[in-house]
Every structure is written in structure tokens, then in C-alpha cells.
PDB file of C-alpha atoms in Angstrom:
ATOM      1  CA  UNK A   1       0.000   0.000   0.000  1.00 83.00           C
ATOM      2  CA  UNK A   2       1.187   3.593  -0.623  1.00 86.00           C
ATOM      3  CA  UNK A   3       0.300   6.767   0.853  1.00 83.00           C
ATOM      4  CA  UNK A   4      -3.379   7.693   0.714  1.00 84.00           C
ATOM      5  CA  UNK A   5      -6.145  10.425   1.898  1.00 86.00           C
ATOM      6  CA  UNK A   6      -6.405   8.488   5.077  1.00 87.00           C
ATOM      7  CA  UNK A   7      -2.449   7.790   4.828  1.00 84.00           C
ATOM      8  CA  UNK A   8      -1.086  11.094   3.998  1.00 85.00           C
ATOM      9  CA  UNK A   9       2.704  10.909   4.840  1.00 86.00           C
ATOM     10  CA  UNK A  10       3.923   7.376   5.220  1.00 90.00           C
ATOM     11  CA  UNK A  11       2.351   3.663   5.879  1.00 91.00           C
ATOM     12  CA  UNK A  12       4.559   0.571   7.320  1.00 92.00           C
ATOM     13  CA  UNK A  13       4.855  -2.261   9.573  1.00 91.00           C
ATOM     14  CA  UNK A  14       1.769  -4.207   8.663  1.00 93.00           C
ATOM     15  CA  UNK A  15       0.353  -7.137   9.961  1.00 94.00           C
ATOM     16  CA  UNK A  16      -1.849  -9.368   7.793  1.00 95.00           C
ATOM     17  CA  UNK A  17      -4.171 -12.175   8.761  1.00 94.00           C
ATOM     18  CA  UNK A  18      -6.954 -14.042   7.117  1.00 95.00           C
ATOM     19  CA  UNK A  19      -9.824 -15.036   8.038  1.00 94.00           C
ATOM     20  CA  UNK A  20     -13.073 -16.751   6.568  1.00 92.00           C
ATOM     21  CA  UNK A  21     -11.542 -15.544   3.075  1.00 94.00           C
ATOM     22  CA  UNK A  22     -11.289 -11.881   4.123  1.00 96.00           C
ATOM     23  CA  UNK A  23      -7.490 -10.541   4.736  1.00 97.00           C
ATOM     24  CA  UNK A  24      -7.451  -8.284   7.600  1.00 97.00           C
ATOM     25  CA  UNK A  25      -4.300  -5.756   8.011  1.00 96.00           C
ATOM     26  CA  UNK A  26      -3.222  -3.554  10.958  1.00 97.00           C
ATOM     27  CA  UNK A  27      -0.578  -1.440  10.002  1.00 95.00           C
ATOM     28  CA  UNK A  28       1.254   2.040  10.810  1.00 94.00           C
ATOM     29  CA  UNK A  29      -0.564   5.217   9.523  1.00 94.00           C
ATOM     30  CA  UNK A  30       2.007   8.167   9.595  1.00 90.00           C
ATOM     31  CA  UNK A  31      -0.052  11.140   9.790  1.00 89.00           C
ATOM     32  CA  UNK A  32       1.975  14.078  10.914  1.00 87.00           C
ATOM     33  CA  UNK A  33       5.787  14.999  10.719  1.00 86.00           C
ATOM     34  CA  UNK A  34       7.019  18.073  12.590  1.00 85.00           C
ATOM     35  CA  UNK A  35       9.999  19.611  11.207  1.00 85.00           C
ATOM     36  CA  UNK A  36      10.673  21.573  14.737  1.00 81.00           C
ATOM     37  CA  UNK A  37      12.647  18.544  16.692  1.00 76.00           C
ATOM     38  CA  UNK A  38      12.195  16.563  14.184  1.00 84.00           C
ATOM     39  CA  UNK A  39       9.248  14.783  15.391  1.00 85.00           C
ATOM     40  CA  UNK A  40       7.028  12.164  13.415  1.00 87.00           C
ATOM     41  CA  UNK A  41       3.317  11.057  14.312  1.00 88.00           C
ATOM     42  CA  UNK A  42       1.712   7.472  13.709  1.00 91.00           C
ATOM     43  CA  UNK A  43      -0.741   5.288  14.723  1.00 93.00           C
ATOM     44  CA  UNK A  44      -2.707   2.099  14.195  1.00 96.00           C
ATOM     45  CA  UNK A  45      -5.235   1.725  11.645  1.00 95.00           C
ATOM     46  CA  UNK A  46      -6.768  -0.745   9.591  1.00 97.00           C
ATOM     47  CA  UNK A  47      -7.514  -2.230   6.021  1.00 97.00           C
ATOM     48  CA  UNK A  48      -9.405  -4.904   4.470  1.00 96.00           C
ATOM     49  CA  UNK A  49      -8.893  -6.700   1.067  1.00 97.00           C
ATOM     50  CA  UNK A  50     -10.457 -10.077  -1.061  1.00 97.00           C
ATOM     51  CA  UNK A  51      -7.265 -10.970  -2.406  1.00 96.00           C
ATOM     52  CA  UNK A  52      -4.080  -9.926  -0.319  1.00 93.00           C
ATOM     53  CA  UNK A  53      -3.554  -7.232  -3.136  1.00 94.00           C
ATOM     54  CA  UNK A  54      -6.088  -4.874  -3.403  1.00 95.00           C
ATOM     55  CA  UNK A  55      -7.049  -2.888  -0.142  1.00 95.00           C
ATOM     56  CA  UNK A  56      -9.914  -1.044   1.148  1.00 95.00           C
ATOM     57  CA  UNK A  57      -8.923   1.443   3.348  1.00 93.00           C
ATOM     58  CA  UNK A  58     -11.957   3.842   5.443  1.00 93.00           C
ATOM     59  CA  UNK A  59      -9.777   5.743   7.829  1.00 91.00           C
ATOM     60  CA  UNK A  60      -9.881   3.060  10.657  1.00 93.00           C
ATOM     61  CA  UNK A  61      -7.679   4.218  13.580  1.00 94.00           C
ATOM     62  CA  UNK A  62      -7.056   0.804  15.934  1.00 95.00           C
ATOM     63  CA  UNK A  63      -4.665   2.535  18.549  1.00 93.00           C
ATOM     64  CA  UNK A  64      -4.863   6.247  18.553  1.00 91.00           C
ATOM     65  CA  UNK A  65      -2.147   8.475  19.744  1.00 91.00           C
ATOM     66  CA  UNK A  66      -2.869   9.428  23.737  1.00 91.00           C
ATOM     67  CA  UNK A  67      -1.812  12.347  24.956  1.00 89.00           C
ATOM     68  CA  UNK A  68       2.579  13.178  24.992  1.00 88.00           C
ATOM     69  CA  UNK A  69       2.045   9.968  22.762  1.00 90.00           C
ATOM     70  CA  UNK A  70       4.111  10.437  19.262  1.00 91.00           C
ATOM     71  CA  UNK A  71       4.355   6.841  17.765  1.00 91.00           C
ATOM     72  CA  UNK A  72       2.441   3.291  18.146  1.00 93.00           C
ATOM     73  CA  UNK A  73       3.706   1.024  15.632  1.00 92.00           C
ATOM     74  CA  UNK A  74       4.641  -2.582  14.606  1.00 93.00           C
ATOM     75  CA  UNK A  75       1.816  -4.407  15.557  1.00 95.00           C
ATOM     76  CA  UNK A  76       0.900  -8.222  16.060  1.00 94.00           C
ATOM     77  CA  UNK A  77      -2.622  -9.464  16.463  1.00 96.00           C
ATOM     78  CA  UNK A  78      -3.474 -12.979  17.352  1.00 94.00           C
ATOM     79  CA  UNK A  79      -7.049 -13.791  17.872  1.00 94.00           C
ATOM     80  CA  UNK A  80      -7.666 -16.593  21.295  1.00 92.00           C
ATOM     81  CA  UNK A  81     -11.315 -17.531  22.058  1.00 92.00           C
ATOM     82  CA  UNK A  82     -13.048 -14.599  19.710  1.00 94.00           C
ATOM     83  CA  UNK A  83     -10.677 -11.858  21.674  1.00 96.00           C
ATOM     84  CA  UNK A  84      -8.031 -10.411  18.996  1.00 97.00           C
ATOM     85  CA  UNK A  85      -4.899  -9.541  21.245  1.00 96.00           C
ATOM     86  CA  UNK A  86      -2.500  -6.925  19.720  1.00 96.00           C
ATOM     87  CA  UNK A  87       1.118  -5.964  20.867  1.00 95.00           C
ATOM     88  CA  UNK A  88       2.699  -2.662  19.542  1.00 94.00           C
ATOM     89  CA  UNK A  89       5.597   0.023  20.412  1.00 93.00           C
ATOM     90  CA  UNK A  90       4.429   2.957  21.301  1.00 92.00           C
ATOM     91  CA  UNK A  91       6.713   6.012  22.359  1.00 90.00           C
ATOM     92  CA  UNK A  92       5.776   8.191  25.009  1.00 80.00           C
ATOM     93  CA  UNK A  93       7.841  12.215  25.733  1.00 72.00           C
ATOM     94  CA  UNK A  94      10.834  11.565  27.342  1.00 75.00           C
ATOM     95  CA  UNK A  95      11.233   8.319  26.688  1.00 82.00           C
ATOM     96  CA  UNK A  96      12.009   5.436  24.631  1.00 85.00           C
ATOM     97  CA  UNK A  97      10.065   2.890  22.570  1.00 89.00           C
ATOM     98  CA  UNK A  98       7.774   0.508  25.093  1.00 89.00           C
ATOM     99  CA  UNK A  99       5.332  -2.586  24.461  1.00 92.00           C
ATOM    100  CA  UNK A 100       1.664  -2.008  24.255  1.00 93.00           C
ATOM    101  CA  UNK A 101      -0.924  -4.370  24.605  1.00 95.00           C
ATOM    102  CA  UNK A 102      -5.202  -4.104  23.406  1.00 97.00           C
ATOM    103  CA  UNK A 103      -7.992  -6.024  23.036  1.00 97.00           C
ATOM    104  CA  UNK A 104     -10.546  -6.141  20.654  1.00 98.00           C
ATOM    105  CA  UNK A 105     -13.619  -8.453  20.181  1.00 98.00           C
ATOM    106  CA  UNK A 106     -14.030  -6.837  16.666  1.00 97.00           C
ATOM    107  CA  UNK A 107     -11.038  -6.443  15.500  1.00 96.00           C
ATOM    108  CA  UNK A 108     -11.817  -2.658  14.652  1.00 95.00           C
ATOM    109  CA  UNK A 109     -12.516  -1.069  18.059  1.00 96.00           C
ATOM    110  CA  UNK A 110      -9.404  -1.590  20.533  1.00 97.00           C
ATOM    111  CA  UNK A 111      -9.321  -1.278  24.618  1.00 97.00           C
ATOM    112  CA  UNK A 112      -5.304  -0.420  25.607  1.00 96.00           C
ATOM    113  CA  UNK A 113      -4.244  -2.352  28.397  1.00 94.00           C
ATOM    114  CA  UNK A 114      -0.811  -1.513  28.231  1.00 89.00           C
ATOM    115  CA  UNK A 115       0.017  -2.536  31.941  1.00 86.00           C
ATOM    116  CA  UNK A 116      -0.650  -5.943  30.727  1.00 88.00           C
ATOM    117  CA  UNK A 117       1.265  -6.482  27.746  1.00 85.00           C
ATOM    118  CA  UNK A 118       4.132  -8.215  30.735  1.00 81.00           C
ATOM    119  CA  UNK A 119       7.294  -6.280  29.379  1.00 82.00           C
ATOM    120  CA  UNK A 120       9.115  -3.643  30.251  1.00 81.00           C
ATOM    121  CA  UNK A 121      12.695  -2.839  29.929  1.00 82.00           C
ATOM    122  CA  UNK A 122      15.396  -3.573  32.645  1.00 85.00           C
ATOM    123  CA  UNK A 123      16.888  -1.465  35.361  1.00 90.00           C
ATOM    124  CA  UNK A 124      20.226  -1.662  33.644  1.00 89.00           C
ATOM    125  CA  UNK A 125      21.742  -3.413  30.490  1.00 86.00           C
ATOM    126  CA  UNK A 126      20.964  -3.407  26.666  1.00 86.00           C
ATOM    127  CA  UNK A 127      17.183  -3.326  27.032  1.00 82.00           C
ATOM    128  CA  UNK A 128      16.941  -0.070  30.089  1.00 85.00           C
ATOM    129  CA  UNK A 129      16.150   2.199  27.750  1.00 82.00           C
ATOM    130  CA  UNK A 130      13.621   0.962  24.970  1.00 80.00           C
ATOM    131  CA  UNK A 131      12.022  -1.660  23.784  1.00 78.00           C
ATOM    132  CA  UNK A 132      10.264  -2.507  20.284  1.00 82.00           C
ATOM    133  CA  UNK A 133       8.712  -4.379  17.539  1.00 79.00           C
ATOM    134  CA  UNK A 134       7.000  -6.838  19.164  1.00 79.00           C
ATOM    135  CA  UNK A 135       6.362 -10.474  17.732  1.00 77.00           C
ATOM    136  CA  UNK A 136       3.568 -12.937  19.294  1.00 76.00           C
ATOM    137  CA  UNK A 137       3.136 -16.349  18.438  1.00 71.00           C
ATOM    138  CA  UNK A 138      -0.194 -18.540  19.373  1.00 67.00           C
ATOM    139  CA  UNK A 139       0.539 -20.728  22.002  1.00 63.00           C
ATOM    140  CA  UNK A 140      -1.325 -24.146  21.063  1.00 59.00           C
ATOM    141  CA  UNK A 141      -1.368 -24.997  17.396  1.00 52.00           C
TER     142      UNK A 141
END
């Protein structure tokens, strides 16, 4: 996908699934880019497509920005007894990239629960100061 009216500056990071022969995507939606600091602005949203190839796109924001908030990205979804369970970074003022976590029974409207995506980075070491691009796996096959 390429930049769009609901995409204006930049789209990445997507996250495709399929299910009952519709492909569902979650991706990054840059919508902003401040030249003062520099300072970019993305968020979650959400496409739809019959064939992996061409998407419908309506504007669908998953994970929206909260406030000091400048960037959710990279997300995962898995779906575990009808509950869709996405993981994302997300970067707060003053500090580095952290794991997200929502829930959605839809798919399209999302409940952040970041306290309970279980990571955070360490006191000292490699991982103290950020942490990013989450990847989730299902844990029964």
C-alpha cells in the first residue's frame, strides 16, 4: 500500500491475517511529521482486502495516539477464544520505545491495556532504555 487520503505521509509495519476468506491488516498510519525537533506522528489503523492485493482502506484508527504519545507502531494481532490480542511500540515524551498491549472483540474497536502487555525494559543493560517491535506467536497450534 502507498500513501493515501487516510495515509497522507507514510504507511509501514503491517500485519496481515486471514480469516473466513477476508485478509485483515493492521498497520502504521504516519499522519503528521514536525519539522521543529524533528518529530514524526503514527498510529494504528486498519484495512481490508479479497485478495491480499487490493485494499480497502476507510480511515480506521485501531490505537490512537494518547496524549505526549508520538508513535504506536509494529503491531501483532493474534485472535484466542473470539478476543483479537494486539502488541505494539508505542513512544511516550521523554522516553524510549515501550510494548503495548489491546484487546478487541471486533477487530476494529481496541481497549489499551498496556500494563498488561508483561514487558518492560530492565533497570540496567541493553534493554533499560527501549524496547520494540514486538512479535507474538499462538501458544497451542
Amino acid at each position: 500500500m502507498s500513501r493515501s487520503e487516510f495515509d497522507p505521509w507514510m504507511v509501514s509495519t503491517p500485519f496481515v491475517m486471514e480469516e473466513q476468506g477476508i485478509w485483515r491488516m493492521w498497520y502504521l498510519s504516519g499522519f503528521k511529521w514536525d519539522e521543529e525537533g524533528p518529530t514524526s506522528y503514527y498510529h494504528i489503523k486498519y484495512a481490508e482486502s479479497a485478495d491480499g492485493i487490493f485494499w480497502k482502506r476507510e480511515g480506521v484508527t485501531c490505537i490512537e495516539l494518547r496524549e505526549s504519545e508520538t508513535n504506536i507502531a509494529s503491531p501483532t494481532v493474534l485472535k484466542e477464544n473470539g478476543i483479537y490480542k494486539m502488541w505494539y511500540s508505542y513512544v511516550a515524551a521523554g522516553r524510549g520505545y515501550r510494548i503495548g498491549y489491546a484487546e478487541s472483540l471486533d477487530g476494529y474497536v481496541w481497549t489499551r491495556r498496556d500494563g498488561e502487555a508483561e514487558i518492560d525494559v530492565s533497570l540496567g543493560g541493553w534493554d533499560s532504555q527501549a524496547l520494540s517491535y514486538p512479535l507474538s506467536f499462538p501458544t497451542k497450534v
